[in-house]
Amino acid sequence: MTLKTITIENVKGISHQQFELDIIPNKPSLLVAPNGFGKSSFATAFASLNAARLKLPTESLHRGTEGNKPRLTMVVETAGATETLVADENSNQILAKFDVHVLSSRLRAKATKRNMGGFTSVSASLEIDQVVLVDRIPQKVQFGYSLAECRKSFGKNGKILKSIDAVLGEHNMADKLLQLEPEIKKLSGVRNQKALNDAAGKINAQTGTTDQILNWSLANVEADLESIQPIRLVADALTNFNKSLPTRLDKLLGAFQLFQLHARDRSKFISACRYSNYLAEKNSHESIIRSFDTTWKDIKPKEHKGKLVVDFPLAVDISNGQRDSLSFAAWLQKVSAAPASRDCIVIIDEVFDYLDDANLVAVQYYISNLIKEKKSIAGRVYPLILTHLNPLYFKNFTFKDQKVYFLKKYQPSINDHFKKLILKRSDPSIKPRVDRHHLHFEPSAVNLRNEFKALGLKETWGESAIFHAHLESEWKKYLANQDDYDPFAICCHARVRIEERVYMKLPDLGVKANFLNENGTRKKLELAESSGVSVDDAMYLLGVIYNEGMHIREHVDNSSPIVAKLENLTIRKMLIECVDG
């Protein structure tokens, strides 16, 4: 199933926005947008879904106006067929298809009032919201297993039964027993009951020591027990208990004891399994959260009013990174414990942008494991990671198979001829002259029409003067706030003009020659400064802009991240000052 489009209406800063995405399942999907674009509004829309509707407080509606009715629409595609899912204030079709989990900052401000002799004192603090891991702790029920009772119930030779305490005491086994419970129940059927009684009767008819009876049963009864499907399936689940149940016959007889326990009180058996499974979940929660806890606060899950929760210290007592990594750890446990019957959308709102390297690697590891868990049961999960950091340049995300989507689409895009030139710039027939005359400032012109034609490039651009005239025309579009300029041409023009302006200030022809022969704009600027020329800091700072436009990556949106920078008002002001003076 592909998430084709997501449309959000009247949520916080978003009035109406449709995102064309085509997100595929079981891949980490990085949704990139600049600060202030509305990533938190995107997350809020999904976080506000409940079982019946899309419900937002007034302050989260667009412009805080109750008349602005929120709406979240998803178009999904399965095997070529599309379906539209809508959530609004009256209904929610999305949660019929997907489990939705949203992680965003849990930081909130709290004001505390104190009345003191007619005066009111107000103090403020930053707190971190509690995370509820288990909404309802199951009733504490024990299995009530007794080996002596099972041996007595089995009959004269019940002495051959080995204890299944290890099985019942292994909390991680409880979930498997719950899954197998329908099979265990089948053993109460007439046919299976007769087969079990016949097998027990044969064993009880024997005489001798325990080992002698076990050896006889191995040869004469094991096959009978294997032929009872529920017994066989339960025995298969006991594979890891070789120490307490060393032989296959021991495991088959262990399955027989589980049936006895179940038959004695089915309700108690199920309740005990549920409580044991809860203890397994609790242990897992504690382990994961402990691995992320670098504070001195000993943060761990605790039982409170019938729930398993994680309480955090005041925000001032832990760092931002500790807060975010611990919030992630607690939240991840909640996602992992959710029912696996439906596809899952997981939205992470910029939490990762501020983690240190170690915690960033750790959280990516756990997200990868979440994907593996879903895939192992033929499920689908859509991890949507909202970030303002373009992963093409900031190497903070290192997922093996991550996908990158730019939420904010820009009209300006690279000219196909310019793209071909950048991709072919390293061809030996043009490289040294294109680098010098086209992509950097060089007062003399060059004519490479024949070489450009041979490489399938725009022939007229082989003349560097014509190429620079094209750059100038694109720059004029940028100055006029037109939306059809070529962002890569703007970057190239900025670099050439900055170099030209500095070149014109150089003191003599020898220094100018060295400047033109130097590789790289930064080195050219440093050479100029060493020769006594004052170079504006902004010319250095803009290097991340104009150098970015000289590199193309295949099969990705190259234009959007550059345009995002060029459209920034501060960057625009810096460029105009450095290019035109």
XYZ file of C-alpha atoms in Angstrom:
581
model
C 0.000 0.000 0.000
C 1.355 3.412 -1.003
C 0.476 6.675 0.741
C -0.156 8.769 -2.373
C -1.233 12.104 -0.919
C -1.924 13.660 2.467
C -4.125 16.769 2.619
C -4.440 18.854 5.786
C -7.007 21.601 6.295
C -7.359 24.128 9.125
C -4.787 22.706 11.530
C -2.617 25.300 13.299
C -0.569 27.114 10.644
C -1.958 25.125 7.721
C -5.063 26.468 6.008
C -5.099 23.980 3.132
C -2.101 22.006 1.981
C -1.859 18.888 -0.175
C 1.342 16.855 -0.045
C 2.143 14.661 -3.060
C 4.292 11.958 -1.475
C 4.005 8.370 -2.807
C 5.379 6.933 0.440
C 6.075 3.201 0.373
C 5.906 0.993 3.483
C 8.694 -0.416 5.621
C 11.195 2.279 4.644
C 12.347 5.156 6.878
C 10.823 8.221 5.192
C 12.426 11.590 5.907
C 10.004 14.488 5.360
C 12.110 17.623 4.973
C 10.851 21.195 5.281
C 12.324 24.473 6.568
C 11.554 25.827 10.015
C 8.222 27.630 10.086
C 6.778 25.609 7.225
C 4.270 23.653 9.299
C 5.879 20.352 10.263
C 4.370 20.550 13.742
C 0.971 21.281 12.183
C 1.419 18.132 10.087
C 2.163 16.113 13.239
C -0.702 17.736 15.172
C -3.228 16.660 12.533
C -2.327 13.000 13.039
C -1.902 13.321 16.807
C -5.469 14.675 17.066
C -7.091 11.556 15.625
C -9.201 9.543 18.030
C -11.312 6.469 17.378
C -14.346 8.492 16.293
C -13.129 11.749 14.745
C -10.459 14.392 14.256
C -10.661 16.504 17.392
C -8.575 19.606 18.048
C -8.772 22.235 20.785
C -9.651 25.710 19.533
C -6.073 26.948 19.902
C -4.905 24.246 17.452
C -7.394 25.243 14.755
C -6.143 27.456 11.933
C -5.967 31.034 13.270
C -7.600 29.746 16.482
C -11.024 30.162 14.870
C -13.788 27.645 15.598
C -15.308 28.218 12.169
C -12.197 26.717 10.555
C -13.180 23.052 10.535
C -10.211 20.650 10.543
C -9.949 17.858 8.014
C -7.312 15.229 7.253
C -7.502 13.337 3.959
C -5.301 10.481 2.771
C -5.291 8.844 -0.651
C -3.811 5.339 -0.552
C -3.124 2.970 -3.415
C -3.178 -0.822 -3.301
C -2.474 -2.896 -6.411
C -3.360 0.024 -8.664
C -6.660 0.839 -6.923
C -6.922 4.088 -4.960
C -8.993 4.770 -1.864
C -9.677 8.071 -0.117
C -9.736 8.109 3.690
C -11.117 11.150 5.499
C -11.087 12.243 9.126
C -13.021 15.305 10.263
C -15.041 16.445 13.276
C -17.747 13.877 12.512
C -15.921 10.723 11.429
C -12.569 8.976 11.121
C -11.959 6.540 8.283
C -8.184 6.580 8.774
C -8.086 4.637 12.049
C -10.115 1.876 10.427
C -7.056 1.210 8.263
C -4.100 2.408 10.314
C -2.767 2.611 13.824
C -1.303 6.100 14.193
C 1.451 7.054 16.642
C 2.972 10.535 16.925
C 6.077 11.532 18.852
C 6.698 15.221 19.366
C 8.145 17.317 22.147
C 6.492 16.446 25.458
C 7.698 19.664 27.056
C 5.015 21.920 28.533
C 4.892 24.977 30.738
C 3.204 24.749 34.127
C 2.175 27.682 36.310
C 1.691 27.153 40.048
C -0.280 29.664 42.153
C 0.213 30.109 45.878
C -1.982 32.263 48.103
C -0.041 33.875 50.934
C -1.987 36.164 53.249
C -4.062 37.775 50.551
C -1.241 37.882 48.046
C -0.921 35.493 45.117
C 2.462 34.224 44.049
C 2.860 32.509 40.676
C 5.836 30.367 39.738
C 6.484 28.731 36.389
C 8.286 25.543 35.462
C 8.892 23.393 32.417
C 7.640 19.849 32.782
C 7.688 16.769 30.573
C 4.403 14.976 30.069
C 4.005 11.508 31.511
C 4.073 8.591 29.056
C 1.505 5.835 29.628
C 2.997 2.534 28.469
C 0.172 0.231 29.580
C -3.294 1.702 29.991
C -4.563 -1.151 32.130
C -2.375 -3.546 34.080
C -3.878 -7.063 34.019
C -5.031 -8.634 37.257
C -2.198 -10.353 39.109
C -2.976 -14.058 38.669
C -0.588 -16.999 39.133
C -0.837 -20.277 37.216
C -1.094 -22.320 40.422
C 0.997 -25.075 38.874
C 2.039 -28.059 40.982
C 4.175 -30.850 39.548
C 2.936 -33.193 42.269
C -0.700 -32.553 41.305
C 0.045 -33.082 37.603
C 1.828 -36.365 38.348
C -1.055 -37.522 40.506
C -3.593 -36.544 37.850
C -1.590 -38.327 35.141
C -1.763 -41.682 36.914
C 0.472 -44.386 38.332
C 3.519 -43.457 36.264
C 3.180 -39.695 36.550
C 6.725 -39.778 37.917
C 8.029 -39.525 34.329
C 6.686 -35.957 34.025
C 9.262 -33.195 34.391
C 8.522 -29.789 35.862
C 7.298 -27.021 33.541
C 8.041 -24.303 36.111
C 10.693 -22.911 33.749
C 8.110 -22.600 30.966
C 5.544 -20.855 33.146
C 8.201 -18.663 34.747
C 9.500 -17.417 31.406
C 7.462 -14.253 30.915
C 8.415 -14.019 27.231
C 6.668 -17.371 26.726
C 3.298 -16.032 27.857
C 2.418 -14.335 24.582
C 3.101 -17.563 22.706
C 0.887 -19.500 25.117
C -1.907 -16.991 24.519
C -1.535 -17.525 20.788
C -1.609 -21.293 21.306
C -4.574 -21.210 23.689
C -7.107 -22.068 20.946
C -5.016 -25.153 20.123
C -4.787 -26.158 23.792
C -8.559 -25.779 24.042
C -8.985 -28.286 21.202
C -7.499 -30.981 23.437
C -10.783 -30.981 25.353
C -12.508 -32.339 22.258
C -13.731 -35.950 22.371
C -11.297 -37.318 19.790
C -8.213 -35.576 21.197
C -9.231 -36.405 24.771
C -9.507 -40.101 23.878
C -6.099 -40.060 22.171
C -4.511 -38.447 25.247
C -6.178 -40.888 27.636
C -5.060 -43.836 25.490
C -1.454 -42.596 25.502
C -1.506 -42.030 29.272
C -3.113 -45.445 29.782
C -0.335 -47.190 27.865
C 2.317 -45.435 29.952
C 0.551 -46.153 33.240
C 0.295 -49.851 32.345
C 4.089 -50.203 32.456
C 6.271 -51.148 35.404
C 9.893 -50.339 36.150
C 12.077 -47.387 36.972
C 11.475 -43.886 35.641
C 14.196 -44.296 33.006
C 12.847 -47.680 31.920
C 9.329 -46.307 31.490
C 10.642 -43.252 29.616
C 12.622 -45.468 27.240
C 9.577 -47.649 26.643
C 7.384 -44.574 26.063
C 9.919 -43.181 23.621
C 9.586 -46.296 21.494
C 5.862 -46.945 21.912
C 3.980 -43.730 22.795
C 5.915 -40.729 21.431
C 4.516 -41.229 17.925
C 0.979 -41.384 19.341
C 1.463 -38.029 21.059
C 3.027 -36.523 17.913
C -0.091 -37.492 15.965
C -2.232 -35.217 18.170
C -1.841 -31.891 16.366
C -2.448 -29.502 19.308
C 0.049 -31.424 21.462
C 2.598 -31.328 18.632
C 2.172 -27.571 18.083
C 2.531 -26.756 21.771
C 5.589 -29.027 22.044
C 7.134 -27.186 19.093
C 6.850 -23.973 21.100
C 8.933 -25.503 23.911
C 12.047 -25.865 21.748
C 14.119 -23.465 23.859
C 13.541 -25.346 27.125
C 16.080 -28.114 26.545
C 17.483 -27.862 30.052
C 14.226 -28.601 31.863
C 12.652 -30.646 29.045
C 15.653 -32.258 27.314
C 13.938 -34.754 24.989
C 11.135 -34.476 22.469
C 9.068 -36.831 24.624
C 9.582 -34.513 27.619
C 8.286 -31.594 25.547
C 5.233 -33.566 24.398
C 4.497 -34.478 28.009
C 5.111 -30.830 28.973
C 2.419 -29.865 26.471
C 0.192 -32.475 28.128
C 0.727 -30.747 31.497
C -0.152 -27.353 30.000
C -3.386 -28.920 28.810
C -4.076 -30.265 32.312
C -3.502 -26.787 33.760
C -5.767 -25.224 31.139
C -8.512 -27.824 31.596
C -8.561 -27.292 35.353
C -9.426 -23.558 35.024
C -9.314 -22.007 31.552
C -10.114 -18.486 32.771
C -7.331 -18.603 35.342
C -4.872 -19.967 32.752
C -5.612 -17.113 30.339
C -5.444 -14.479 33.087
C -2.106 -15.841 34.309
C -0.757 -15.739 30.750
C -1.866 -12.138 30.380
C -0.238 -11.083 33.631
C 2.970 -12.931 32.772
C 2.975 -11.296 29.343
C 2.562 -7.908 31.025
C 5.632 -8.649 33.175
C 7.570 -9.459 29.988
C 6.497 -6.129 28.493
C 7.418 -4.313 31.696
C 10.894 -5.894 31.688
C 11.355 -4.881 28.063
C 10.241 -1.320 28.805
C 12.672 -1.100 31.715
C 15.562 -2.455 29.658
C 15.089 -0.098 26.719
C 14.530 2.997 28.843
C 17.514 2.116 31.043
C 19.723 1.943 27.944
C 18.805 5.558 27.087
C 18.941 6.937 30.627
C 22.191 8.837 31.170
C 20.723 10.972 33.954
C 21.152 10.509 37.681
C 17.377 10.396 38.149
C 16.933 6.619 37.683
C 14.043 7.057 35.267
C 12.058 3.850 34.831
C 8.485 2.627 34.377
C 6.353 2.378 37.493
C 2.870 1.175 38.301
C 0.446 3.938 39.215
C -3.322 3.683 39.573
C -3.568 0.547 37.486
C -1.309 1.840 34.708
C 2.342 1.448 33.803
C 3.756 4.936 33.309
C 7.026 6.789 32.900
C 7.367 10.025 34.840
C 10.140 12.436 33.942
C 11.970 14.917 36.163
C 11.616 18.657 35.659
C 13.057 19.806 32.350
C 15.754 21.827 34.129
C 17.143 18.652 35.699
C 18.013 16.927 32.416
C 19.476 18.096 29.119
C 17.452 18.538 25.935
C 19.166 15.527 24.394
C 18.435 13.355 27.431
C 14.819 14.508 27.396
C 14.335 13.715 23.711
C 16.095 10.346 23.787
C 14.201 9.211 26.885
C 10.897 10.399 25.434
C 11.689 8.442 22.295
C 12.554 5.306 24.273
C 9.303 5.426 26.236
C 7.242 6.222 23.152
C 8.875 3.448 21.110
C 7.903 0.914 23.743
C 4.309 2.070 23.505
C 4.357 1.662 19.710
C 5.938 -1.790 19.925
C 3.312 -2.953 22.399
C 0.416 -1.834 20.188
C -1.687 -4.529 18.469
C -0.081 -5.689 15.225
C -3.283 -6.390 13.309
C -3.298 -3.146 11.282
C -0.800 -1.157 9.262
C 0.953 1.500 11.281
C 1.834 5.157 10.623
C 4.592 6.444 12.898
C 5.264 10.198 12.868
C 8.310 11.671 14.588
C 8.333 15.463 14.800
C 11.913 16.799 14.722
C 12.893 14.944 17.891
C 16.033 13.598 16.213
C 17.384 16.926 15.013
C 19.008 17.650 18.367
C 20.317 14.261 19.496
C 24.012 13.512 19.834
C 25.611 10.963 17.509
C 25.371 7.995 19.875
C 21.691 8.450 20.691
C 20.917 9.171 17.043
C 22.459 5.849 16.038
C 20.545 4.114 18.828
C 17.137 5.472 17.856
C 17.726 4.608 14.200
C 18.587 1.072 15.305
C 15.292 0.734 17.163
C 13.274 2.166 14.279
C 14.958 -0.325 11.943
C 13.995 -3.106 14.350
C 10.406 -1.846 14.406
C 10.345 -2.161 10.616
C 11.793 -5.679 10.821
C 9.152 -6.704 13.366
C 6.353 -5.511 11.087
C 7.843 -7.184 8.031
C 8.278 -10.467 9.909
C 4.499 -10.704 10.337
C 3.775 -9.454 6.806
C 2.738 -6.081 8.225
C 3.423 -2.562 7.023
C 4.772 0.395 8.945
C 5.304 3.921 7.628
C 7.926 5.763 9.736
C 7.567 9.451 8.799
C 10.430 11.463 10.281
C 9.897 15.224 10.120
C 13.111 17.228 9.964
C 14.456 20.587 8.834
C 17.887 19.090 8.108
C 18.374 17.969 4.511
C 19.914 14.472 4.833
C 21.645 14.925 1.480
C 23.992 17.346 3.249
C 23.623 16.671 6.972
C 24.688 13.071 7.501
C 22.733 12.638 10.715
C 20.455 9.940 9.269
C 22.198 6.790 8.071
C 19.345 4.328 7.534
C 20.292 1.730 4.920
C 17.314 2.381 2.675
C 15.907 5.752 3.671
C 13.641 7.760 1.382
C 13.648 11.561 1.270
C 10.577 13.694 0.553
C 10.494 17.500 0.452
C 7.220 18.774 1.898
C 7.647 22.258 0.502
C 7.710 22.219 -3.282
C 9.128 25.196 -5.126
C 8.300 26.372 -8.637
C 11.879 27.257 -9.626
C 13.800 24.240 -10.904
C 17.034 23.459 -12.644
C 17.244 24.030 -16.393
C 17.796 20.696 -18.181
C 20.699 22.146 -20.175
C 22.341 23.358 -16.962
C 21.826 19.953 -15.362
C 23.542 18.236 -18.302
C 26.451 20.659 -18.060
C 26.962 19.949 -14.350
C 26.808 16.196 -14.976
C 29.283 16.426 -17.883
C 31.630 19.021 -16.370
C 34.211 16.358 -15.464
C 34.564 15.094 -19.035
C 38.279 15.393 -19.954
C 37.470 17.236 -23.185
C 36.013 20.234 -21.327
C 36.816 19.959 -17.603
C 39.745 22.396 -17.147
C 38.299 25.098 -19.425
C 34.681 24.819 -18.183
C 35.808 24.996 -14.566
C 37.903 28.082 -15.278
C 35.802 30.031 -17.782
C 32.208 28.962 -17.082
C 31.925 28.028 -13.414
C 34.390 30.552 -11.965
C 35.328 34.119 -12.799
C 37.787 34.469 -15.676
C 38.131 37.778 -17.559
C 39.013 36.069 -20.834
C 36.416 34.164 -22.856
C 36.569 30.666 -24.328
C 34.722 28.981 -27.203
C 33.905 25.286 -26.677
C 31.010 24.991 -29.118
C 32.419 21.918 -30.857
C 33.150 20.126 -27.585
C 29.700 20.968 -26.182
C 28.027 19.726 -29.352
C 29.965 16.442 -29.211
C 28.826 15.880 -25.610
C 25.176 16.676 -26.346
C 25.321 19.935 -24.388
C 23.721 23.202 -25.443
C 26.072 24.276 -28.202
C 25.810 28.046 -27.755
C 26.776 27.727 -24.085
C 30.162 26.530 -25.267
C 30.915 30.228 -25.590
C 31.518 31.328 -22.021
C 30.283 34.868 -22.763
C 26.895 33.547 -23.906
C 26.740 31.242 -20.872
C 27.363 34.142 -18.482
C 24.729 36.213 -20.256
C 22.286 33.393 -19.473
C 23.328 33.475 -15.800
C 22.752 37.230 -15.731
C 19.244 36.842 -17.166
C 18.355 34.244 -14.519
C 19.710 36.550 -11.799
C 17.400 39.316 -13.001
C 14.428 36.936 -12.642
C 15.532 36.219 -9.058
C 15.794 39.945 -8.287
C 12.313 40.493 -9.709
C 10.857 37.746 -7.460
C 9.778 35.671 -10.459
C 9.142 31.999 -9.770
C 10.655 30.555 -12.963
C 14.346 31.169 -12.303
C 16.969 28.414 -12.383
C 18.323 28.055 -8.804
C 21.538 26.443 -10.037
C 22.179 29.358 -12.386
C 21.707 31.724 -9.429
C 24.305 29.804 -7.413
C 26.776 29.835 -10.286
C 26.222 33.535 -10.982
C 26.699 34.389 -7.301
C 30.007 32.534 -7.178
C 31.304 34.147 -10.371
C 30.267 37.668 -9.300
C 31.734 37.317 -5.799
C 35.035 36.204 -7.303
C 34.897 39.060 -9.832
C 34.261 41.705 -7.174
C 37.180 40.481 -5.070
C 39.419 40.129 -8.152
C 38.860 43.763 -9.073
C 40.258 44.827 -5.673
C 43.530 42.907 -6.025
C 46.607 45.156 -6.025
C 48.603 43.920 -9.040
C 48.628 41.599 -12.045
C 50.778 38.968 -10.317
C 48.301 38.505 -7.479
C 45.434 38.523 -9.975
C 47.086 35.733 -11.965
C 47.545 33.678 -8.801
C 43.895 34.343 -7.901
C 42.672 33.023 -11.257
C 44.901 29.949 -11.019
C 43.792 29.070 -7.476
C 41.321 26.157 -7.166
C 38.119 26.777 -5.218
C 36.359 29.990 -4.290
C 37.315 29.830 -0.619
C 41.009 29.519 -1.438
C 40.693 32.435 -3.854
C 39.115 34.575 -1.112
C 41.809 33.579 1.393
C 44.523 34.477 -1.122
C 42.914 37.885 -1.604
C 42.837 38.499 2.152
C 46.491 37.513 2.446
C 47.173 40.205 -0.171
C 45.500 42.880 1.910
C 42.001 42.808 0.419
C 39.115 42.959 2.900
C 36.627 40.171 2.141
C 33.140 40.370 3.639
C 32.309 37.445 5.955
C 29.058 36.949 4.047
C 31.038 35.931 0.958
C 32.477 33.019 2.930
C 29.164 32.148 4.558
C 27.397 31.960 1.206
C 29.772 29.200 0.141
C 27.283 26.608 1.390
C 24.776 28.118 -1.059
C 26.740 28.735 -4.236
C 28.825 25.564 -4.006
C 25.703 23.442 -3.489
C 24.424 24.488 -6.911
C 27.461 23.035 -8.632
C 26.649 19.421 -7.742
C 23.819 17.194 -8.948
C 22.588 13.948 -7.420
C 20.692 11.597 -9.679
C 17.114 10.478 -8.857
C 16.523 13.052 -6.107
C 14.871 16.475 -5.938
C 17.948 18.675 -6.338
C 16.080 21.965 -6.715
C 13.885 22.145 -3.584
C 16.653 22.272 -0.951
C 18.531 24.971 -2.882
C 15.418 27.058 -3.547
C 14.527 26.790 0.152
C 17.785 28.571 0.913
C 17.496 31.100 -1.919
C 13.972 32.054 -0.821
C 15.087 32.712 2.745
C 14.848 36.488 3.172
C 18.172 36.765 4.986
C 19.979 34.667 2.381
C 18.377 36.739 -0.399
C 19.621 39.957 1.238
C 23.140 38.533 1.661
C 23.260 37.386 -1.971
C 22.121 40.723 -3.366
C 24.654 42.624 -1.239
C 27.521 40.314 -2.216
C 26.641 40.069 -5.916
C 25.526 43.610 -6.722
C 27.195 45.515 -3.896
